[in-house]
Amino acid sequence: MPVIKYPRIRDPLFYEWDRKAQKCGLRHTVYAVNGDQYTGEWLDNLKHGKGTQIWKSTGAIYSGDWKFGKRDGYGSYSILDPVTKEYKKVYTGWWKNDQKGGGRGVFFYPNGEQYDGEWSNGLRSGWGKMQYNDGSVYEGEWLTDQRNGTGMLQLPNGNRYEGGWKDGKKHGPGKYFYLDKGQLLEGIWVADIPKCGVLADFGRENALAPTEFPLPEIELHNPAGVLAEARAIFDDSHN
């Protein structure tokens, strides 16, 4: 009796092609349709693990951690200088969900300024230090890219402010050291403007440009009491 051979049932070829195309583990450089290229680890056809991405349109490069197709973990992002043809570092630090965040990082601005601190959702948030190109330095708390909380701003001439901030402006109890004049203003600020306070000599004998005469002592009022009362009024108005 003749033996009848039935053809083996196989999946269509495109299923096999798709299975082979699913990238998992370490791969050599993979080129996207738009010319971008990635070299590194994959999981379920997504960039996952350690890897380096180069964007063809800008020449920018990211090297670091990936998680399910997004930059997540620790990594460095650089751009190509069109003049020198060399890479300039833009950001090195922690990433979360394809944005700067999840920890500390250093960002280099095009104008030469630099921020070293904490990030959240791509914005400066938490504790950080900002160095401005005029020589000023701010170190303290940030919220959604604005100085917010407690911090110190030091100016190029050595004068500095220590105290509260809100929306990028001096706000709340604070101290302003006029070291060039040898004076200290301690008081309450609202939207960058001192509303009340006590001005006293501070290191006047070592100041570069001291006032002609020292400030007279306050005899009728208790400076500490005045400031305490002002702080109480400020706190009540903001609760």
mmCIF file of N, CA, C and O in Angstrom, residues 43-140:
data_model
loop_
_atom_site.group_PDB
_atom_site.id
_atom_site.type_symbol
_atom_site.label_atom_id
_atom_site.label_comp_id
_atom_site.label_asym_id
_atom_site.label_seq_id
_atom_site.Cartn_x
_atom_site.Cartn_y
_atom_site.Cartn_z
ATOM 1 N N LEU A 43 16.295 43.918 24.644
ATOM 2 C CA LEU A 43 15.388 42.985 25.300
ATOM 3 C C LEU A 43 14.022 43.123 24.653
ATOM 4 O O LEU A 43 13.456 44.232 24.616
ATOM 5 N N ASP A 44 13.527 42.037 24.090
ATOM 6 C CA ASP A 44 12.217 42.059 23.427
ATOM 7 C C ASP A 44 12.140 43.170 22.380
ATOM 8 O O ASP A 44 11.163 43.935 22.308
ATOM 9 N N ASN A 45 13.213 43.272 21.582
ATOM 10 C CA ASN A 45 13.262 44.222 20.475
ATOM 11 C C ASN A 45 13.330 45.683 20.920
ATOM 12 O O ASN A 45 13.079 46.588 20.132
ATOM 13 N N LEU A 46 13.668 45.911 22.193
ATOM 14 C CA LEU A 46 13.817 47.269 22.713
ATOM 15 C C LEU A 46 15.224 47.441 23.283
ATOM 16 O O LEU A 46 15.808 46.499 23.828
ATOM 17 N N LYS A 47 15.769 48.641 23.161
ATOM 18 C CA LYS A 47 17.075 48.930 23.754
ATOM 19 C C LYS A 47 16.952 48.784 25.263
ATOM 20 O O LYS A 47 16.120 49.436 25.889
ATOM 21 N N HIS A 48 17.792 47.920 25.818
ATOM 22 C CA HIS A 48 17.648 47.618 27.237
ATOM 23 C C HIS A 48 18.991 47.118 27.764
ATOM 24 O O HIS A 48 19.507 46.096 27.310
ATOM 25 N N GLY A 49 19.566 47.860 28.721
ATOM 26 C CA GLY A 49 20.883 47.523 29.243
ATOM 27 C C GLY A 49 21.873 48.625 28.915
ATOM 28 O O GLY A 49 21.541 49.811 28.989
ATOM 29 N N LYS A 50 23.078 48.246 28.524
ATOM 30 C CA LYS A 50 24.099 49.215 28.163
ATOM 31 C C LYS A 50 24.114 49.401 26.651
ATOM 32 O O LYS A 50 24.071 48.423 25.899
ATOM 33 N N GLY A 51 24.213 50.664 26.220
ATOM 34 C CA GLY A 51 24.244 50.885 24.786
ATOM 35 C C GLY A 51 24.590 52.302 24.414
ATOM 36 O O GLY A 51 24.554 53.219 25.243
ATOM 37 N N THR A 52 24.927 52.489 23.125
ATOM 38 C CA THR A 52 25.292 53.798 22.595
ATOM 39 C C THR A 52 24.436 54.103 21.376
ATOM 40 O O THR A 52 24.343 53.284 20.450
ATOM 41 N N GLN A 53 23.811 55.281 21.388
ATOM 42 C CA GLN A 53 22.944 55.723 20.298
ATOM 43 C C GLN A 53 23.536 56.966 19.656
ATOM 44 O O GLN A 53 23.984 57.884 20.337
ATOM 45 N N ILE A 54 23.547 56.994 18.310
ATOM 46 C CA ILE A 54 23.988 58.169 17.558
ATOM 47 C C ILE A 54 22.842 58.607 16.657
ATOM 48 O O ILE A 54 22.326 57.815 15.864
ATOM 49 N N TRP A 55 22.425 59.883 16.787
ATOM 50 C CA TRP A 55 21.353 60.420 15.967
ATOM 51 C C TRP A 55 21.952 61.050 14.699
ATOM 52 O O TRP A 55 22.789 61.955 14.780
ATOM 53 N N LYS A 56 21.511 60.587 13.541
ATOM 54 C CA LYS A 56 22.075 61.045 12.273
ATOM 55 C C LYS A 56 21.791 62.516 12.009
ATOM 56 O O LYS A 56 22.646 63.264 11.519
ATOM 57 N N SER A 57 20.579 62.985 12.350
ATOM 58 C CA SER A 57 20.176 64.354 12.012
ATOM 59 C C SER A 57 21.001 65.401 12.748
ATOM 60 O O SER A 57 21.288 66.473 12.206
ATOM 61 N N THR A 58 21.402 65.122 13.998
ATOM 62 C CA THR A 58 22.132 66.108 14.804
ATOM 63 C C THR A 58 23.566 65.692 15.102
ATOM 64 O O THR A 58 24.385 66.533 15.488
ATOM 65 N N GLY A 59 23.865 64.413 14.934
ATOM 66 C CA GLY A 59 25.190 63.927 15.296
ATOM 67 C C GLY A 59 25.362 63.715 16.784
ATOM 68 O O GLY A 59 26.440 63.372 17.247
ATOM 69 N N ALA A 60 24.286 63.945 17.556
ATOM 70 C CA ALA A 60 24.356 63.777 19.010
ATOM 71 C C ALA A 60 24.568 62.311 19.357
ATOM 72 O O ALA A 60 24.184 61.406 18.594
ATOM 73 N N ILE A 61 25.187 62.078 20.515
ATOM 74 C CA ILE A 61 25.483 60.724 20.941
ATOM 75 C C ILE A 61 25.148 60.550 22.428
ATOM 76 O O ILE A 61 25.404 61.443 23.231
ATOM 77 N N TYR A 62 24.526 59.419 22.753
ATOM 78 C CA TYR A 62 24.243 59.058 24.137
ATOM 79 C C TYR A 62 24.858 57.692 24.400
ATOM 80 O O TYR A 62 24.671 56.743 23.624
ATOM 81 N N SER A 63 25.558 57.594 25.509
ATOM 82 C CA SER A 63 26.162 56.324 25.899
ATOM 83 C C SER A 63 25.848 56.075 27.369
ATOM 84 O O SER A 63 26.191 56.887 28.233
ATOM 85 N N GLY A 64 25.175 54.962 27.645
ATOM 86 C CA GLY A 64 24.805 54.679 29.026
ATOM 87 C C GLY A 64 23.744 53.616 29.132
ATOM 88 O O GLY A 64 23.647 52.705 28.296
ATOM 89 N N ASP A 65 22.906 53.760 30.149
ATOM 90 C CA ASP A 65 21.880 52.761 30.456
ATOM 91 C C ASP A 65 20.585 53.036 29.693
ATOM 92 O O ASP A 65 20.203 54.199 29.482
ATOM 93 N N TRP A 66 19.921 51.936 29.337
ATOM 94 C CA TRP A 66 18.611 51.992 28.670
ATOM 95 C C TRP A 66 17.649 51.059 29.407
ATOM 96 O O TRP A 66 18.058 50.066 30.005
ATOM 97 N N LYS A 67 16.372 51.419 29.321
ATOM 98 C CA LYS A 67 15.347 50.571 29.919
ATOM 99 C C LYS A 67 14.116 50.598 29.041
ATOM 100 O O LYS A 67 13.477 51.644 28.890
ATOM 101 N N PHE A 68 13.825 49.467 28.404
ATOM 102 C CA PHE A 68 12.658 49.323 27.535
ATOM 103 C C PHE A 68 12.566 50.444 26.503
ATOM 104 O O PHE A 68 11.529 51.087 26.329
ATOM 105 N N GLY A 69 13.691 50.707 25.851
ATOM 106 C CA GLY A 69 13.696 51.649 24.734
ATOM 107 C C GLY A 69 13.957 53.092 25.090
ATOM 108 O O GLY A 69 14.021 53.942 24.200
ATOM 109 N N LYS A 70 14.122 53.392 26.387
ATOM 110 C CA LYS A 70 14.325 54.773 26.808
ATOM 111 C C LYS A 70 15.598 54.892 27.650
ATOM 112 O O LYS A 70 15.998 53.941 28.310
ATOM 113 N N ARG A 71 16.195 56.085 27.620
ATOM 114 C CA ARG A 71 17.360 56.325 28.464
ATOM 115 C C ARG A 71 16.909 56.313 29.924
ATOM 116 O O ARG A 71 16.043 57.094 30.312
ATOM 117 N N ASP A 72 17.505 55.422 30.686
ATOM 118 C CA ASP A 72 17.080 55.249 32.073
ATOM 119 C C ASP A 72 18.238 54.634 32.852
ATOM 120 O O ASP A 72 18.672 53.522 32.560
ATOM 121 N N GLY A 73 18.746 55.375 33.842
ATOM 122 C CA GLY A 73 19.920 54.949 34.577
ATOM 123 C C GLY A 73 20.990 56.026 34.470
ATOM 124 O O GLY A 73 20.679 57.217 34.471
ATOM 125 N N TYR A 74 22.243 55.607 34.350
ATOM 126 C CA TYR A 74 23.338 56.573 34.285
ATOM 127 C C TYR A 74 23.874 56.637 32.859
ATOM 128 O O TYR A 74 24.108 55.602 32.225
ATOM 129 N N GLY A 75 24.076 57.859 32.368
ATOM 130 C CA GLY A 75 24.568 57.992 31.005
ATOM 131 C C GLY A 75 25.061 59.382 30.693
ATOM 132 O O GLY A 75 24.862 60.332 31.456
ATOM 133 N N SER A 76 25.705 59.517 29.530
ATOM 134 C CA SER A 76 26.287 60.783 29.102
ATOM 135 C C SER A 76 25.768 61.143 27.716
ATOM 136 O O SER A 76 25.718 60.283 26.821
ATOM 137 N N TYR A 77 25.396 62.418 27.548
ATOM 138 C CA TYR A 77 24.854 62.915 26.277
ATOM 139 C C TYR A 77 25.758 64.024 25.761
ATOM 140 O O TYR A 77 26.067 64.977 26.491
ATOM 141 N N SER A 78 26.196 63.914 24.504
ATOM 142 C CA SER A 78 27.100 64.898 23.916
ATOM 143 C C SER A 78 26.607 65.285 22.534
ATOM 144 O O SER A 78 25.881 64.529 21.870
ATOM 145 N N ILE A 79 27.011 66.484 22.089
ATOM 146 C CA ILE A 79 26.644 66.953 20.754
ATOM 147 C C ILE A 79 27.910 67.226 19.955
ATOM 148 O O ILE A 79 28.982 67.456 20.515
ATOM 149 N N LEU A 80 27.769 67.223 18.640
ATOM 150 C CA LEU A 80 28.907 67.435 17.757
ATOM 151 C C LEU A 80 29.043 68.920 17.436
ATOM 152 O O LEU A 80 28.102 69.554 16.965
ATOM 153 N N ASP A 81 30.219 69.478 17.721
ATOM 154 C CA ASP A 81 30.491 70.877 17.415
ATOM 155 C C ASP A 81 30.676 71.014 15.901
ATOM 156 O O ASP A 81 31.565 70.393 15.326
ATOM 157 N N PRO A 82 29.830 71.838 15.235
ATOM 158 C CA PRO A 82 29.919 71.936 13.766
ATOM 159 C C PRO A 82 31.221 72.568 13.280
ATOM 160 O O PRO A 82 31.597 72.387 12.128
ATOM 161 N N VAL A 83 31.892 73.315 14.145
ATOM 162 C CA VAL A 83 33.129 73.990 13.747
ATOM 163 C C VAL A 83 34.340 73.090 13.961
ATOM 164 O O VAL A 83 35.126 72.827 13.048
ATOM 165 N N THR A 84 34.508 72.609 15.203
ATOM 166 C CA THR A 84 35.688 71.799 15.531
ATOM 167 C C THR A 84 35.515 70.325 15.170
ATOM 168 O O THR A 84 36.491 69.579 15.132
ATOM 169 N N LYS A 85 34.258 69.915 14.913
ATOM 170 C CA LYS A 85 33.946 68.515 14.622
ATOM 171 C C LYS A 85 34.294 67.593 15.789
ATOM 172 O O LYS A 85 34.515 66.401 15.610
ATOM 173 N N GLU A 86 34.339 68.182 16.978
ATOM 174 C CA GLU A 86 34.588 67.400 18.176
ATOM 175 C C GLU A 86 33.322 67.353 19.036
ATOM 176 O O GLU A 86 32.479 68.254 18.971
ATOM 177 N N TYR A 87 33.236 66.317 19.853
ATOM 178 C CA TYR A 87 32.056 66.183 20.706
ATOM 179 C C TYR A 87 32.187 67.034 21.962
ATOM 180 O O TYR A 87 33.242 67.068 22.594
ATOM 181 N N LYS A 88 31.113 67.754 22.281
ATOM 182 C CA LYS A 88 31.052 68.567 23.483
ATOM 183 C C LYS A 88 30.023 67.956 24.426
ATOM 184 O O LYS A 88 28.868 67.744 24.044
ATOM 185 N N LYS A 89 30.443 67.687 25.643
ATOM 186 C CA LYS A 89 29.556 67.061 26.618
ATOM 187 C C LYS A 89 28.466 68.042 27.046
ATOM 188 O O LYS A 89 28.738 69.191 27.350
ATOM 189 N N VAL A 90 27.232 67.584 27.041
ATOM 190 C CA VAL A 90 26.089 68.412 27.440
ATOM 191 C C VAL A 90 25.592 68.010 28.827
ATOM 192 O O VAL A 90 25.350 68.863 29.678
ATOM 193 N N TYR A 91 25.445 66.717 29.052
ATOM 194 C CA TYR A 91 24.919 66.253 30.333
ATOM 195 C C TYR A 91 25.503 64.888 30.666
ATOM 196 O O TYR A 91 25.579 64.001 29.818
ATOM 197 N N THR A 92 25.895 64.743 31.922
ATOM 198 C CA THR A 92 26.346 63.460 32.448
ATOM 199 C C THR A 92 25.685 63.241 33.797
ATOM 200 O O THR A 92 25.803 64.082 34.695
ATOM 201 N N GLY A 93 24.972 62.152 33.938
ATOM 202 C CA GLY A 93 24.296 61.895 35.207
ATOM 203 C C GLY A 93 23.186 60.879 35.048
ATOM 204 O O GLY A 93 23.199 60.042 34.145
ATOM 205 N N TRP A 94 22.183 61.015 35.914
ATOM 206 C CA TRP A 94 21.092 60.045 35.966
ATOM 207 C C TRP A 94 19.938 60.461 35.067
ATOM 208 O O TRP A 94 19.629 61.648 34.910
ATOM 209 N N TRP A 95 19.305 59.444 34.485
ATOM 210 C CA TRP A 95 18.158 59.623 33.601
ATOM 211 C C TRP A 95 16.984 58.810 34.122
ATOM 212 O O TRP A 95 17.158 57.787 34.779
ATOM 213 N N LYS A 96 15.789 59.302 33.790
ATOM 214 C CA LYS A 96 14.572 58.584 34.166
ATOM 215 C C LYS A 96 13.533 58.794 33.077
ATOM 216 O O LYS A 96 13.176 59.932 32.752
ATOM 217 N N ASN A 97 13.110 57.701 32.462
ATOM 218 C CA ASN A 97 12.062 57.765 31.439
ATOM 219 C C ASN A 97 12.447 58.717 30.297
ATOM 220 O O ASN A 97 11.661 59.554 29.861
ATOM 221 N N ASP A 98 13.697 58.630 29.856
ATOM 222 C CA ASP A 98 14.230 59.384 28.714
ATOM 223 C C ASP A 98 14.479 60.861 29.011
ATOM 224 O O ASP A 98 14.704 61.648 28.090
ATOM 225 N N GLN A 99 14.432 61.268 30.302
ATOM 226 C CA GLN A 99 14.703 62.654 30.684
ATOM 227 C C GLN A 99 15.733 62.693 31.807
ATOM 228 O O GLN A 99 15.947 61.705 32.504
ATOM 229 N N LYS A 100 16.357 63.860 31.971
ATOM 230 C CA LYS A 100 17.267 64.031 33.109
ATOM 231 C C LYS A 100 16.456 63.916 34.390
ATOM 232 O O LYS A 100 15.478 64.642 34.580
ATOM 233 N N GLY A 101 16.865 63.012 35.274
ATOM 234 C CA GLY A 101 16.097 62.834 36.504
ATOM 235 C C GLY A 101 16.492 61.560 37.226
ATOM 236 O O GLY A 101 17.283 60.756 36.739
ATOM 237 N N GLY A 102 15.907 61.411 38.409
ATOM 238 C CA GLY A 102 16.181 60.219 39.190
ATOM 239 C C GLY A 102 17.444 60.296 40.014
ATOM 240 O O GLY A 102 17.846 59.317 40.638
ATOM 241 N N GLY A 103 18.084 61.469 40.039
ATOM 242 C CA GLY A 103 19.322 61.597 40.803
ATOM 243 C C GLY A 103 20.113 62.817 40.367
ATOM 244 O O GLY A 103 19.569 63.774 39.820
ATOM 245 N N ARG A 104 21.411 62.735 40.582
ATOM 246 C CA ARG A 104 22.281 63.878 40.343
ATOM 247 C C ARG A 104 22.895 63.841 38.950
ATOM 248 O O ARG A 104 23.158 62.784 38.396
ATOM 249 N N GLY A 105 23.129 65.035 38.406
ATOM 250 C CA GLY A 105 23.764 65.123 37.103
ATOM 251 C C GLY A 105 24.370 66.498 36.882
ATOM 252 O O GLY A 105 24.002 67.472 37.550
ATOM 253 N N VAL A 106 25.301 66.575 35.925
ATOM 254 C CA VAL A 106 25.965 67.836 35.585
ATOM 255 C C VAL A 106 25.545 68.234 34.172
ATOM 256 O O VAL A 106 25.687 67.449 33.233
ATOM 257 N N PHE A 107 25.042 69.478 34.047
ATOM 258 C CA PHE A 107 24.609 69.995 32.747
ATOM 259 C C PHE A 107 25.485 71.177 32.363
ATOM 260 O O PHE A 107 25.687 72.103 33.155
ATOM 261 N N PHE A 108 26.002 71.145 31.122
ATOM 262 C CA PHE A 108 26.872 72.202 30.609
ATOM 263 C C PHE A 108 26.083 73.034 29.598
ATOM 264 O O PHE A 108 25.710 72.534 28.535
ATOM 265 N N TYR A 109 25.832 74.300 29.930
ATOM 266 C CA TYR A 109 25.058 75.172 29.063
ATOM 267 C C TYR A 109 25.939 75.724 27.939
ATOM 268 O O TYR A 109 27.154 75.885 28.103
ATOM 269 N N PRO A 110 25.330 76.070 26.788
ATOM 270 C CA PRO A 110 26.109 76.591 25.651
ATOM 271 C C PRO A 110 26.872 77.878 25.968
ATOM 272 O O PRO A 110 27.921 78.135 25.386
ATOM 273 N N ASN A 111 26.340 78.695 26.910
ATOM 274 C CA ASN A 111 26.997 79.977 27.227
ATOM 275 C C ASN A 111 28.110 79.831 28.272
ATOM 276 O O ASN A 111 28.671 80.828 28.719
ATOM 277 N N GLY A 112 28.404 78.611 28.668
ATOM 278 C CA GLY A 112 29.490 78.376 29.614
ATOM 279 C C GLY A 112 29.041 78.164 31.046
ATOM 280 O O GLY A 112 29.858 77.842 31.914
ATOM 281 N N GLU A 113 27.759 78.354 31.324
ATOM 282 C CA GLU A 113 27.259 78.123 32.677
ATOM 283 C C GLU A 113 27.170 76.619 32.950
ATOM 284 O O GLU A 113 27.161 75.802 32.026
ATOM 285 N N GLN A 114 27.069 76.271 34.234
ATOM 286 C CA GLN A 114 27.089 74.858 34.608
ATOM 287 C C GLN A 114 26.235 74.623 35.847
ATOM 288 O O GLN A 114 26.267 75.404 36.787
ATOM 289 N N TYR A 115 25.471 73.540 35.807
ATOM 290 C CA TYR A 115 24.653 73.139 36.959
ATOM 291 C C TYR A 115 25.050 71.733 37.370
ATOM 292 O O TYR A 115 25.129 70.818 36.540
ATOM 293 N N ASP A 116 25.279 71.564 38.658
ATOM 294 C CA ASP A 116 25.642 70.266 39.226
ATOM 295 C C ASP A 116 24.689 69.997 40.387
ATOM 296 O O ASP A 116 24.787 70.627 41.445
ATOM 297 N N GLY A 117 23.767 69.078 40.182
ATOM 298 C CA GLY A 117 22.797 68.823 41.247
ATOM 299 C C GLY A 117 21.746 67.825 40.842
ATOM 300 O O GLY A 117 21.922 67.024 39.909
ATOM 301 N N GLU A 118 20.608 67.895 41.524
ATOM 302 C CA GLU A 118 19.529 66.929 41.335
ATOM 303 C C GLU A 118 18.556 67.396 40.254
ATOM 304 O O GLU A 118 18.385 68.600 40.022
ATOM 305 N N TRP A 119 17.916 66.394 39.615
ATOM 306 C CA TRP A 119 16.986 66.644 38.515
ATOM 307 C C TRP A 119 15.708 65.833 38.713
ATOM 308 O O TRP A 119 15.709 64.798 39.364
ATOM 309 N N SER A 120 14.632 66.340 38.087
ATOM 310 C CA SER A 120 13.373 65.602 38.075
ATOM 311 C C SER A 120 12.593 65.992 36.825
ATOM 312 O O SER A 120 12.386 67.181 36.561
ATOM 313 N N ASN A 121 12.220 65.023 36.025
ATOM 314 C CA ASN A 121 11.464 65.260 34.788
ATOM 315 C C ASN A 121 12.172 66.263 33.873
ATOM 316 O O ASN A 121 11.529 67.118 33.252
ATOM 317 N N GLY A 122 13.501 66.193 33.817
ATOM 318 C CA GLY A 122 14.260 67.048 32.926
ATOM 319 C C GLY A 122 14.522 68.445 33.442
ATOM 320 O O GLY A 122 15.124 69.262 32.740
ATOM 321 N N LEU A 123 14.099 68.741 34.680
ATOM 322 C CA LEU A 123 14.248 70.073 35.247
ATOM 323 C C LEU A 123 15.071 70.021 36.530
ATOM 324 O O LEU A 123 15.089 69.009 37.234
ATOM 325 N N ARG A 124 15.745 71.136 36.844
ATOM 326 C CA ARG A 124 16.495 71.215 38.094
ATOM 327 C C ARG A 124 15.523 71.192 39.265
ATOM 328 O O ARG A 124 14.687 72.084 39.400
ATOM 329 N N SER A 125 15.628 70.188 40.075
ATOM 330 C CA SER A 125 14.747 70.039 41.238
ATOM 331 C C SER A 125 15.492 69.272 42.323
ATOM 332 O O SER A 125 16.044 68.203 42.062
ATOM 333 N N GLY A 126 15.492 69.840 43.547
ATOM 334 C CA GLY A 126 16.254 69.255 44.638
ATOM 335 C C GLY A 126 17.391 70.183 45.016
ATOM 336 O O GLY A 126 17.268 71.404 44.926
ATOM 337 N N TRP A 127 18.496 69.604 45.441
ATOM 338 C CA TRP A 127 19.654 70.405 45.852
ATOM 339 C C TRP A 127 20.653 70.484 44.702
ATOM 340 O O TRP A 127 20.968 69.478 44.070
ATOM 341 N N GLY A 128 21.149 71.697 44.440
ATOM 342 C CA GLY A 128 22.099 71.828 43.346
ATOM 343 C C GLY A 128 22.899 73.105 43.404
ATOM 344 O O GLY A 128 22.557 74.052 44.125
ATOM 345 N N LYS A 129 23.970 73.130 42.611
ATOM 346 C CA LYS A 129 24.870 74.284 42.538
ATOM 347 C C LYS A 129 24.920 74.783 41.105
ATOM 348 O O LYS A 129 25.225 74.033 40.187
ATOM 349 N N MET A 130 24.634 76.079 40.926
ATOM 350 C CA MET A 130 24.618 76.699 39.605
ATOM 351 C C MET A 130 25.712 77.754 39.524
ATOM 352 O O MET A 130 25.772 78.665 40.363
ATOM 353 N N GLN A 131 26.572 77.626 38.522
ATOM 354 C CA GLN A 131 27.623 78.601 38.295
ATOM 355 C C GLN A 131 27.282 79.410 37.041
ATOM 356 O O GLN A 131 27.190 78.860 35.948
ATOM 357 N N TYR A 132 27.073 80.713 37.232
ATOM 358 C CA TYR A 132 26.677 81.589 36.135
ATOM 359 C C TYR A 132 27.904 82.194 35.459
ATOM 360 O O TYR A 132 28.979 82.303 36.064
ATOM 361 N N ASN A 133 27.724 82.631 34.200
ATOM 362 C CA ASN A 133 28.877 83.132 33.454
ATOM 363 C C ASN A 133 29.340 84.513 33.901
ATOM 364 O O ASN A 133 30.395 84.978 33.468
ATOM 365 N N ASP A 134 28.575 85.191 34.783
ATOM 366 C CA ASP A 134 29.041 86.478 35.311
ATOM 367 C C ASP A 134 29.866 86.297 36.586
ATOM 368 O O ASP A 134 30.323 87.279 37.175
ATOM 369 N N GLY A 135 30.038 85.041 37.011
ATOM 370 C CA GLY A 135 30.818 84.764 38.213
ATOM 371 C C GLY A 135 29.982 84.501 39.444
ATOM 372 O O GLY A 135 30.519 84.109 40.492
ATOM 373 N N SER A 136 28.678 84.695 39.355
ATOM 374 C CA SER A 136 27.792 84.419 40.487
ATOM 375 C C SER A 136 27.643 82.910 40.681
ATOM 376 O O SER A 136 27.719 82.139 39.716
ATOM 377 N N VAL A 137 27.386 82.506 41.922
ATOM 378 C CA VAL A 137 27.197 81.093 42.239
ATOM 379 C C VAL A 137 26.011 80.958 43.183
ATOM 380 O O VAL A 137 25.934 81.652 44.205
ATOM 381 N N TYR A 138 25.085 80.088 42.835
ATOM 382 C CA TYR A 138 23.957 79.785 43.725
ATOM 383 C C TYR A 138 24.054 78.319 44.126
ATOM 384 O O TYR A 138 24.236 77.432 43.285
ATOM 385 N N GLU A 139 23.912 78.078 45.426
ATOM 386 C CA GLU A 139 23.895 76.714 45.932
ATOM 387 C C GLU A 139 22.742 76.573 46.913
ATOM 388 O O GLU A 139 22.666 77.299 47.904
ATOM 389 N N GLY A 140 21.850 75.669 46.607
ATOM 390 C CA GLY A 140 20.682 75.494 47.471
ATOM 391 C C GLY A 140 19.616 74.651 46.805
ATOM 392 O O GLY A 140 19.899 73.816 45.942
#
